[in-house]
Tab-separated table of N, CA and C in Angstrom:
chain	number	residue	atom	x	y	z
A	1	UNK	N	-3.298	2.274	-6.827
A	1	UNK	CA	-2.265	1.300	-6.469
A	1	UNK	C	-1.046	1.431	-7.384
A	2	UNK	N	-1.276	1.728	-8.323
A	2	UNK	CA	-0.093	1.814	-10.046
A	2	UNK	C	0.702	2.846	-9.404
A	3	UNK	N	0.057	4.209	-9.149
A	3	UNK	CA	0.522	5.394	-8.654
A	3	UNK	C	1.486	5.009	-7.399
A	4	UNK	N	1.167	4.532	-6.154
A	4	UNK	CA	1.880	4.084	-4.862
A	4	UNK	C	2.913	3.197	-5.353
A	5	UNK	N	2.727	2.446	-5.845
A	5	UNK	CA	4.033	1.199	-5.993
A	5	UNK	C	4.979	1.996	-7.123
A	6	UNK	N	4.617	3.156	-8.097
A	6	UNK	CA	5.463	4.072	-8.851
A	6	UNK	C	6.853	4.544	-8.049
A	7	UNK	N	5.699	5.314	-6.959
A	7	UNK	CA	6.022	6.317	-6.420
A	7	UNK	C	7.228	5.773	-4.689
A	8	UNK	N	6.224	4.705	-4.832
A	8	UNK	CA	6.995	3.583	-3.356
A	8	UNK	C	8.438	3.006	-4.105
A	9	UNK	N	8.209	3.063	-5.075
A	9	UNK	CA	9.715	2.120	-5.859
A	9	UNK	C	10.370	3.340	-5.697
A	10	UNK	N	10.500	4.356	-6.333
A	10	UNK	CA	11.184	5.738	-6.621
A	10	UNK	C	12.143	5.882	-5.390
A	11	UNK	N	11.009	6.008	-4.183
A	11	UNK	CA	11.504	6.282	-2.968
A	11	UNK	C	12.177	5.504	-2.254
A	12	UNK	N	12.122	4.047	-2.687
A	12	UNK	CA	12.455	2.982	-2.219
A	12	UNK	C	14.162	2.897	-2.703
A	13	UNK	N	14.256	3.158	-4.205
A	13	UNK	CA	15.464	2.994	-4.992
A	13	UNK	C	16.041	4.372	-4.641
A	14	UNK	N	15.737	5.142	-4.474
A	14	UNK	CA	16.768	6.556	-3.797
A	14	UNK	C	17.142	6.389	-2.516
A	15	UNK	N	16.347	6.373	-1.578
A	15	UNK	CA	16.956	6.145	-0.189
A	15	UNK	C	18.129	4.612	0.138
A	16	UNK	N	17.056	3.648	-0.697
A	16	UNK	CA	18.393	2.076	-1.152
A	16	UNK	C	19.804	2.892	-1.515
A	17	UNK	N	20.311	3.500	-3.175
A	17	UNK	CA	20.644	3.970	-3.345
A	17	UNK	C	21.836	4.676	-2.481
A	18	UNK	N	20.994	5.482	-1.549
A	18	UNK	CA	22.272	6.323	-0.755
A	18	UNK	C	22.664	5.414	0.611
A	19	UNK	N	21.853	4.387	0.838
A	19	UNK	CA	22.238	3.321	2.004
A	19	UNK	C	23.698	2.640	1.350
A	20	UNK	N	23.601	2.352	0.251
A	20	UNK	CA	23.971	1.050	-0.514
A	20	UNK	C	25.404	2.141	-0.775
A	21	UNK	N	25.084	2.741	-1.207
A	21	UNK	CA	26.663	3.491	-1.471
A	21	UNK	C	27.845	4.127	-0.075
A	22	UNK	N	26.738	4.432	1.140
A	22	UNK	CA	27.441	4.616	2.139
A	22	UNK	C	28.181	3.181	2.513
A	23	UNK	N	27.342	2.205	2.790
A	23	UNK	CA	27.395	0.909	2.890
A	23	UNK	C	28.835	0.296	2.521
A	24	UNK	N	28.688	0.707	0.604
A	24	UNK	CA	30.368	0.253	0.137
A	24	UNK	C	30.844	0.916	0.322
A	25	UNK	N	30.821	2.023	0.925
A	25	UNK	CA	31.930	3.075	0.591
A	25	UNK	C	32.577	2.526	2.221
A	26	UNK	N	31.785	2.639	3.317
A	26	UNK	CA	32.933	2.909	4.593
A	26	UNK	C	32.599	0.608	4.622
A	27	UNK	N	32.241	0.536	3.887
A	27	UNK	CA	32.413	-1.346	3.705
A	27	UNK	C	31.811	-1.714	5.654
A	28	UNK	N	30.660	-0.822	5.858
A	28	UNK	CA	29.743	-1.651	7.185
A	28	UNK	C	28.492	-0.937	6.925
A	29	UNK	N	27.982	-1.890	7.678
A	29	UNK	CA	26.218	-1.079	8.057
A	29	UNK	C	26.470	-0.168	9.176
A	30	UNK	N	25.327	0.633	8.834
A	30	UNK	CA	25.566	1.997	9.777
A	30	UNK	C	24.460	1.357	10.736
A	31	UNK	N	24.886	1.955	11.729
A	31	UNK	CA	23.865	2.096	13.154
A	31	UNK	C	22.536	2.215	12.911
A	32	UNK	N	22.343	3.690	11.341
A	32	UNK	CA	20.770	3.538	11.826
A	32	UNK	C	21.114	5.141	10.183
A	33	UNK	N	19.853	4.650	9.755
A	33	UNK	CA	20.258	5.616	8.478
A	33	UNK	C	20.537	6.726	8.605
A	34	UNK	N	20.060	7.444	9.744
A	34	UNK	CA	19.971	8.980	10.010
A	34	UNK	C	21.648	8.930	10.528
A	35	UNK	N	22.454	7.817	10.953
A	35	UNK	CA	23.522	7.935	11.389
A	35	UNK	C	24.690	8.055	9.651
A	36	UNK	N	24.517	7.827	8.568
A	36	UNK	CA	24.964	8.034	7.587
A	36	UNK	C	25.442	9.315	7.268
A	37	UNK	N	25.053	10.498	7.727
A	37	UNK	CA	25.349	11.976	7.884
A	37	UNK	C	26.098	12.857	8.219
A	38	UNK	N	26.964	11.772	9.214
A	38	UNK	CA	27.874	12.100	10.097
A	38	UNK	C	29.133	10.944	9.417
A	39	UNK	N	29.034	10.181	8.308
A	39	UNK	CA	30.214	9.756	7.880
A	39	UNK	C	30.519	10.724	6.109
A	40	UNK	N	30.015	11.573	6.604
A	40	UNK	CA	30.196	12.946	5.076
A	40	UNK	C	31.141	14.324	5.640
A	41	UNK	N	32.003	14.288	5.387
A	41	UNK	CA	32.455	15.297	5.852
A	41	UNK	C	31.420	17.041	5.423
A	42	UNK	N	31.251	18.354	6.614
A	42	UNK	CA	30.679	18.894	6.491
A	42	UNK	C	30.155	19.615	5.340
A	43	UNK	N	31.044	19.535	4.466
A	43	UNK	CA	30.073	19.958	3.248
A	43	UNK	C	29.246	19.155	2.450
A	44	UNK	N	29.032	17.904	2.618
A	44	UNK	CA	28.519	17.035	2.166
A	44	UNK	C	27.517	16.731	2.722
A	45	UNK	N	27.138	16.984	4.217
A	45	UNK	CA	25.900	16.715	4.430
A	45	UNK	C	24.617	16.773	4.203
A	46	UNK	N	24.320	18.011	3.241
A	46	UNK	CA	23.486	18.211	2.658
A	46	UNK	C	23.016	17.105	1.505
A	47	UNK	N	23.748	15.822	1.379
A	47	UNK	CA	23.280	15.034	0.764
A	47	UNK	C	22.202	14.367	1.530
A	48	UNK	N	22.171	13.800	2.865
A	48	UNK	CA	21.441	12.983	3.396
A	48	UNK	C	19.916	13.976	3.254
A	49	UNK	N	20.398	15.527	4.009
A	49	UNK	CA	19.140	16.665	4.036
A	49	UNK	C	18.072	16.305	2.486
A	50	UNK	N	18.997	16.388	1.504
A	50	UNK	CA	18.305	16.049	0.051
A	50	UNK	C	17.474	14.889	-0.033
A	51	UNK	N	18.131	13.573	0.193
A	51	UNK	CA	17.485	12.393	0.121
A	51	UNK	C	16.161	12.161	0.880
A	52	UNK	N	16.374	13.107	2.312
A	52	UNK	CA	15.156	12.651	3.095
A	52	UNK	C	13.717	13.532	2.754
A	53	UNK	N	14.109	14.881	2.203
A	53	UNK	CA	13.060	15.308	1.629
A	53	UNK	C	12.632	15.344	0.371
A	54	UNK	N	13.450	14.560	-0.267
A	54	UNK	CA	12.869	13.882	-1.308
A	54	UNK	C	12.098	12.824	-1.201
A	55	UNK	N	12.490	11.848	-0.551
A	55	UNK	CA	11.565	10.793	-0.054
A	55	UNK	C	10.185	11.244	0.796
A	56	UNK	N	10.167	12.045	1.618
A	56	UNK	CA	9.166	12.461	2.361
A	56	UNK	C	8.138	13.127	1.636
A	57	UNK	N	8.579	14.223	0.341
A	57	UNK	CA	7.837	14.526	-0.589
A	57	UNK	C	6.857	13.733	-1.437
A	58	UNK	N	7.664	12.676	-1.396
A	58	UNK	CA	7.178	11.566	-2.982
A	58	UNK	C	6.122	10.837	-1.914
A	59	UNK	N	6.510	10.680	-0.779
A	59	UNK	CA	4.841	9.857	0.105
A	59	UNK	C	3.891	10.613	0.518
A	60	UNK	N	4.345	11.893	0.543
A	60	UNK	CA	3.151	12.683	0.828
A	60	UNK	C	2.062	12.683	0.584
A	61	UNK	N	1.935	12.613	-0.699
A	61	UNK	CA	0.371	13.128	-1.333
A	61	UNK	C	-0.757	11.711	-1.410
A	62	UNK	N	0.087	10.417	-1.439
A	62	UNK	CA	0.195	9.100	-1.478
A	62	UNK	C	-0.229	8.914	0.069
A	63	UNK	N	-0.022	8.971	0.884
A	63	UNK	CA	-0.071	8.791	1.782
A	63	UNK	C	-1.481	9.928	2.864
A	64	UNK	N	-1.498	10.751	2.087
A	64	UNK	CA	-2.801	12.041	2.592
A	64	UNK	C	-3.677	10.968	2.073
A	65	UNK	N	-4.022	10.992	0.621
A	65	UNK	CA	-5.214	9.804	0.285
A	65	UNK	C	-5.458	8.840	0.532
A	66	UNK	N	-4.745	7.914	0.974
A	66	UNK	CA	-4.846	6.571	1.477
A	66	UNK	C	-5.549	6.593	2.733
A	67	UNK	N	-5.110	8.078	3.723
A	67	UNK	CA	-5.857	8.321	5.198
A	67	UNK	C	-7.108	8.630	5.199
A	68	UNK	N	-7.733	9.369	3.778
A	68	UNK	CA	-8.640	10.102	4.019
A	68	UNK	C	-9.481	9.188	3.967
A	69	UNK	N	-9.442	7.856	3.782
A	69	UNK	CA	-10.670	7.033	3.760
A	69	UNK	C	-11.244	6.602	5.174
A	70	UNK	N	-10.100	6.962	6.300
A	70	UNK	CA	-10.135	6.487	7.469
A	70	UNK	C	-10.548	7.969	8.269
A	71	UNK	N	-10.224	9.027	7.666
A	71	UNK	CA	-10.582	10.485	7.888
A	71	UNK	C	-9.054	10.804	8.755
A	72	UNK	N	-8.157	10.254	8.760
A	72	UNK	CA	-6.705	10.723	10.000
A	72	UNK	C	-5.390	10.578	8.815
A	73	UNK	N	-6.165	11.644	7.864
A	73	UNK	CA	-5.312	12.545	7.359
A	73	UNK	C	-3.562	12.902	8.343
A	74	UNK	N	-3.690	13.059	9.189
A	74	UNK	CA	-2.815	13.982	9.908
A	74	UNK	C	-1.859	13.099	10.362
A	75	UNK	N	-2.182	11.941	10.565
A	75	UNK	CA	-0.874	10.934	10.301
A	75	UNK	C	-0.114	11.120	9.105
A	76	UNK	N	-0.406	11.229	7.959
A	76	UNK	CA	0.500	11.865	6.991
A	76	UNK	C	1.331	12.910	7.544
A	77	UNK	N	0.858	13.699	7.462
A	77	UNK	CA	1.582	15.223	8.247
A	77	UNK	C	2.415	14.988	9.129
A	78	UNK	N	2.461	14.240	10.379
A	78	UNK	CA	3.337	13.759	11.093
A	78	UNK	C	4.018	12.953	11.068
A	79	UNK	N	4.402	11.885	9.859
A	79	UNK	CA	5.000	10.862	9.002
A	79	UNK	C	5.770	11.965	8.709
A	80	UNK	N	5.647	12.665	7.214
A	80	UNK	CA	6.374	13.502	6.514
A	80	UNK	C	6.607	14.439	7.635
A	81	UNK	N	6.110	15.164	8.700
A	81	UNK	CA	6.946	16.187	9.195
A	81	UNK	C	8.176	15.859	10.054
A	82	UNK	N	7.877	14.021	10.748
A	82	UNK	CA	9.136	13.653	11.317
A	82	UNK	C	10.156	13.172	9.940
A	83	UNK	N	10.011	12.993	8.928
A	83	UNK	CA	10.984	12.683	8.217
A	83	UNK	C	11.603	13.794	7.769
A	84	UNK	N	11.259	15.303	7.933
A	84	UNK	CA	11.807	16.238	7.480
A	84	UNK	C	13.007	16.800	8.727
A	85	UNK	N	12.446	16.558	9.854
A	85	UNK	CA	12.507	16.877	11.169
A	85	UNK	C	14.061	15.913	11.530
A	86	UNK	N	13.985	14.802	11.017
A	86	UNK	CA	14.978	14.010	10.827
A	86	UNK	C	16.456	14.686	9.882
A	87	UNK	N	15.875	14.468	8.963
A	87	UNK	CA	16.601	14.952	7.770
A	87	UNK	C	17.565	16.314	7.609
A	88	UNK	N	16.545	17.577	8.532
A	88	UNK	CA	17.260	19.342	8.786
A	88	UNK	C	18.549	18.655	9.607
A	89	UNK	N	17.654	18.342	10.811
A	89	UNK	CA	18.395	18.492	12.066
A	89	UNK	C	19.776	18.861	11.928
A	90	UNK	N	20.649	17.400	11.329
A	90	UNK	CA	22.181	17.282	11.344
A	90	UNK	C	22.471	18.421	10.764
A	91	UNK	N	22.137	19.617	9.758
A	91	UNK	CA	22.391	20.630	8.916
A	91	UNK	C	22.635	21.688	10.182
A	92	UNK	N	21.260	21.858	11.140
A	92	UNK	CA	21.580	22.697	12.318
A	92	UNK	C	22.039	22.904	13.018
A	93	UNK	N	21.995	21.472	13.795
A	93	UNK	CA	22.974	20.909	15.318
A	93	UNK	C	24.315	20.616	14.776
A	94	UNK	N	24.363	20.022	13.781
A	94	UNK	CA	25.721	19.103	14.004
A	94	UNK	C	26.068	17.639	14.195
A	95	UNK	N	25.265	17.653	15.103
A	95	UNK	CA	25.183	16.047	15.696
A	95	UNK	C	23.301	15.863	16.310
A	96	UNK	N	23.633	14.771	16.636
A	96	UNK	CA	21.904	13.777	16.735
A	96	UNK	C	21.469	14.942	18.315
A	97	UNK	N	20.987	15.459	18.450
A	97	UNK	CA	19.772	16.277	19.425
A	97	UNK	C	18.668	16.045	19.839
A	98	UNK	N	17.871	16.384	20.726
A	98	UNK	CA	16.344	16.660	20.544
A	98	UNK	C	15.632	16.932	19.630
A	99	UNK	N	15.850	17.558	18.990
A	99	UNK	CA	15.016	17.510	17.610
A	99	UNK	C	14.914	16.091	16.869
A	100	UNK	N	16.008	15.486	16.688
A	100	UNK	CA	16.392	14.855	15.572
A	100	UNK	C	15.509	13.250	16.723
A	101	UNK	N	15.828	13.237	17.795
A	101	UNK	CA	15.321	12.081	18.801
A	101	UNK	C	13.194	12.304	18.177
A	102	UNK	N	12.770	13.650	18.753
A	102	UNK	CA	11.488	13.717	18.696
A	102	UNK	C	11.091	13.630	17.462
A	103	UNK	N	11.807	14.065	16.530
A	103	UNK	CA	11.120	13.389	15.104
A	103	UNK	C	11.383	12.256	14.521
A	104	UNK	N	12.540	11.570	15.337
A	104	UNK	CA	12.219	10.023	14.917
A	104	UNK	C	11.226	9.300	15.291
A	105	UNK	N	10.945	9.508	16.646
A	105	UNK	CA	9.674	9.299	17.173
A	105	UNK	C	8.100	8.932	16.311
A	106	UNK	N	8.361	10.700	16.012
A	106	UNK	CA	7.143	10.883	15.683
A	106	UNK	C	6.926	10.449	14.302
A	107	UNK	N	8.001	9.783	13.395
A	107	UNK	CA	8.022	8.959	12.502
A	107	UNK	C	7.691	7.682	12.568
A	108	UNK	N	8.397	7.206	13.557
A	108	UNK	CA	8.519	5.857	13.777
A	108	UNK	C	6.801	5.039	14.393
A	109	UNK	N	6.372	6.571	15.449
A	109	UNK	CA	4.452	6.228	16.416
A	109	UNK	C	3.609	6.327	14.793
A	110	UNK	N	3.767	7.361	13.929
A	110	UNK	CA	2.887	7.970	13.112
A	110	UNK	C	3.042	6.607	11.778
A	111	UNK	N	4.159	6.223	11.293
A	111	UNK	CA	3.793	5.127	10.224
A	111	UNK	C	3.554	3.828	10.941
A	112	UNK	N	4.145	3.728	11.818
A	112	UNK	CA	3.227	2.411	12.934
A	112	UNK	C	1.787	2.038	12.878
A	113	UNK	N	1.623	3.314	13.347
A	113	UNK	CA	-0.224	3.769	13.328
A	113	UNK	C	-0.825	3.438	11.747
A	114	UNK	N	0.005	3.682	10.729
A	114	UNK	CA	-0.593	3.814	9.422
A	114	UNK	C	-0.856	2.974	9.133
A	115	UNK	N	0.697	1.751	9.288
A	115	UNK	CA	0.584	0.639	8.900
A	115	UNK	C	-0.554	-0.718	9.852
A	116	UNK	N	-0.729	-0.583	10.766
A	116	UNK	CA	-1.471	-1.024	11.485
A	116	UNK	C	-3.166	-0.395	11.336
A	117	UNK	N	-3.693	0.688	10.858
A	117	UNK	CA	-4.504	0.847	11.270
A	117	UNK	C	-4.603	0.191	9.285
A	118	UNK	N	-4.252	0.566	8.564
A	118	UNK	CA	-4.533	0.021	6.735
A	118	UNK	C	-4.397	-1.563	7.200
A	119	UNK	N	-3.692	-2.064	7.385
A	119	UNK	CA	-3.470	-3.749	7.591
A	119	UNK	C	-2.626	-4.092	8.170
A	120	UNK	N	-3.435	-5.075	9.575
A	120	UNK	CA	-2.542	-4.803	10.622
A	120	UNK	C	-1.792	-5.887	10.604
A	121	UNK	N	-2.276	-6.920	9.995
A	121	UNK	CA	-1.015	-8.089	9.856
A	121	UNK	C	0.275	-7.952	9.602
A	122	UNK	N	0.322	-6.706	8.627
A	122	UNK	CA	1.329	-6.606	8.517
A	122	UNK	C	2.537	-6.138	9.721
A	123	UNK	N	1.779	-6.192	10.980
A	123	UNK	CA	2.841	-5.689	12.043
A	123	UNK	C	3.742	-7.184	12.843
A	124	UNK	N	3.280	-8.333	11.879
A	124	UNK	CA	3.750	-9.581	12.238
A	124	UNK	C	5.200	-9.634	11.672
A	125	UNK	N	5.698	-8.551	10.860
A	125	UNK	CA	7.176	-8.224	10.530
A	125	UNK	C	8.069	-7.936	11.321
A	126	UNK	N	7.646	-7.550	12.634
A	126	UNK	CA	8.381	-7.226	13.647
A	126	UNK	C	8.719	-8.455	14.648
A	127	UNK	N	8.484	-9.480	14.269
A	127	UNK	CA	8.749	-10.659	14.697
A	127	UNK	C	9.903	-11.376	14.407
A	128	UNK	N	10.323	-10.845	13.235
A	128	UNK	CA	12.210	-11.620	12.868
A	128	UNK	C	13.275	-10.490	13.398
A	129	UNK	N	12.727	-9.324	13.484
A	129	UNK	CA	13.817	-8.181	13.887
A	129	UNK	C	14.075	-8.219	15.581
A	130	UNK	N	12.516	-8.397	16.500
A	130	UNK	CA	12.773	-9.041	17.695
A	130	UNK	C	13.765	-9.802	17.904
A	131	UNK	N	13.771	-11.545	17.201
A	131	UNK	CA	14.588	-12.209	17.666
A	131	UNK	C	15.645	-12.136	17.243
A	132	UNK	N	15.973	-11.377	16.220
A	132	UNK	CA	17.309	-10.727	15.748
A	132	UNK	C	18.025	-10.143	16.874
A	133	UNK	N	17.170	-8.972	17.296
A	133	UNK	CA	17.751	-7.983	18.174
A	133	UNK	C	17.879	-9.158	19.570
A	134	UNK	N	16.938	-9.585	20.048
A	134	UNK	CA	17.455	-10.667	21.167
A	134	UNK	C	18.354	-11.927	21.538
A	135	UNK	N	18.931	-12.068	20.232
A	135	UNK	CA	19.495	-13.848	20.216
A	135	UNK	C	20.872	-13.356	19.258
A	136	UNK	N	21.053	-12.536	18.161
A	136	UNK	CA	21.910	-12.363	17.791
A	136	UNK	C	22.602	-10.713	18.211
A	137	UNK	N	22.562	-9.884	18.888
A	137	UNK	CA	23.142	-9.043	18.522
A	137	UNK	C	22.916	-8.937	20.142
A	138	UNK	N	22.518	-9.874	21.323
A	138	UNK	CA	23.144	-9.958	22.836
A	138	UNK	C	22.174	-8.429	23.168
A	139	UNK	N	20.589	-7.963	22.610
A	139	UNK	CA	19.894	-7.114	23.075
A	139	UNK	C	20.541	-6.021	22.698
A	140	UNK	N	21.219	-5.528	21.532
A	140	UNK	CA	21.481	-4.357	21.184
A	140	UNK	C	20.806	-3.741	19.826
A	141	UNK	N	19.885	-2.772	20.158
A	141	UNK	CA	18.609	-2.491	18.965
A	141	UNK	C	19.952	-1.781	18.133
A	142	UNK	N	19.784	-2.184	16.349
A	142	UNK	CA	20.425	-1.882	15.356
A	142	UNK	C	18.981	-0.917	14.513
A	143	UNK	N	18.922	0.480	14.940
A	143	UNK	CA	18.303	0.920	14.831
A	143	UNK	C	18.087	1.154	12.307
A	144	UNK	N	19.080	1.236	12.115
A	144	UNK	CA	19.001	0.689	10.652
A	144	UNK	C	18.418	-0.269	10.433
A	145	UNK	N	17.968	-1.544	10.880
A	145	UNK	CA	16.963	-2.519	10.349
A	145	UNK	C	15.576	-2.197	10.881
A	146	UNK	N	15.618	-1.791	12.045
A	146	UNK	CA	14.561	-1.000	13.036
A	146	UNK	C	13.995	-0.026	11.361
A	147	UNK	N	14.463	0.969	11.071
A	147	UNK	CA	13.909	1.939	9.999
A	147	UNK	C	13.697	0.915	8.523
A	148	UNK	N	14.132	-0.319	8.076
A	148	UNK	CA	14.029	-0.620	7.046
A	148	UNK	C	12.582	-1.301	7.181
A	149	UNK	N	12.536	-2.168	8.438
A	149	UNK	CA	11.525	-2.468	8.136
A	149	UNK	C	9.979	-1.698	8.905
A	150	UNK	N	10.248	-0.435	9.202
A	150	UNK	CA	9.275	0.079	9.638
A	150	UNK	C	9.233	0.809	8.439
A	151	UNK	N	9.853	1.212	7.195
A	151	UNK	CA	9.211	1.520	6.012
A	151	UNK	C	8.645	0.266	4.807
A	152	UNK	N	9.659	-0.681	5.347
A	152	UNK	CA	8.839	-1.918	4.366
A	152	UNK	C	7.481	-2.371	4.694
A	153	UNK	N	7.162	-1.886	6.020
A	153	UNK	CA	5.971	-2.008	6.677
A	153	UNK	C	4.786	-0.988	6.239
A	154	UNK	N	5.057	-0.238	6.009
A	154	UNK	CA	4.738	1.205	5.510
A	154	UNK	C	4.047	0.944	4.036
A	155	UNK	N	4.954	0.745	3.580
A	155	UNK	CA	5.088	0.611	2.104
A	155	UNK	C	3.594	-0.500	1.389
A	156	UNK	N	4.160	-1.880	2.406
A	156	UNK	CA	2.832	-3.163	2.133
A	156	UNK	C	1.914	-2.759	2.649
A	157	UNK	N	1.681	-2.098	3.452
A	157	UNK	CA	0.639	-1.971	4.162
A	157	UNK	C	-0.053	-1.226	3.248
A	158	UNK	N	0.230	-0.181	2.457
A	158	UNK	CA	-0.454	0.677	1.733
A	158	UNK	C	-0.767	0.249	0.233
A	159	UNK	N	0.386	-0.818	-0.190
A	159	UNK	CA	-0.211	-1.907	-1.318
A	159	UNK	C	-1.129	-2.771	-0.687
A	160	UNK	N	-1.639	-3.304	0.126
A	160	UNK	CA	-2.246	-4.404	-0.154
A	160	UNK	C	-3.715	-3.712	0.477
């Protein structure tokens, strides 16, 4: 647990970090973090590429052990391979693609699964972002709170 909440802060305060500085810098919330990439002009993009496999690295190994008690290891693998999958893309394409769609996906089904199958209460978080998305924002998913709290979900689920 010492090790995860180390390693969950690390990842937590780097990816914060590069939210929080895009954030002041163009002074709004972005659409959705993976959309932060595209406010760097092209030589700079390789910052977001950095951040996400850094983060994806640091849950890795954290995240293999926590499965193996359940034996579905391979949700790790597909956690970290859509966060990498995320992260290339904009370096290749340019702009948001198929690639970059199917590995959000497979980020978004694969820590779902994690967090629900370790403790599933914790999927009662998705209950303030619902009526968020329905009552204040007239049914338009703000896919940036969508990712914050499907890693804050992530994150408790694997502390507690």
């Amino acid at each position: 647990k010492k090790y995860t909440f180390g390693v969950f802060t690390v990842r937590f305060v780097i990816l914060f970090s590069y939210v929080l500085y895009v954030i002041l810098r163009d002074k709004k919330i972005p659409e959705s973090i993976s959309a932060t990439v595209y406010r760097f002009n092209d030589e700079n993009k390789w910052i977001y590429t950095i951040i996400t496999f850094i983060t994806a690295f640091l849950i890795c190994p954290y995240l293999f052990e926590q499965l193996k008690v359940f034996g579905l290891e391979f949700l790790s693998f597909f956690t970290v391979m859509g966060m990498l999958g995320t992260g290339v893309d904009p370096l290749i394409h340019g702009e948001k693609n198929v690639v970059h769609y199917i590995s959000a996906i497979i980020l978004g089904v694969s820590s779902q699964l994690i967090a629900y199958i370790t403790f599933s209460p914790i999927m009662a978080l998705w209950i303030p972002y619902v009526i968020y998305t329905l009552y204040m924002v007239n049914g338009k998913w703000n896919m940036f709170f969508f990712y914050l709290i499907m890693m804050l979900q992530l994150l408790l689920s694997l502390l507690l």
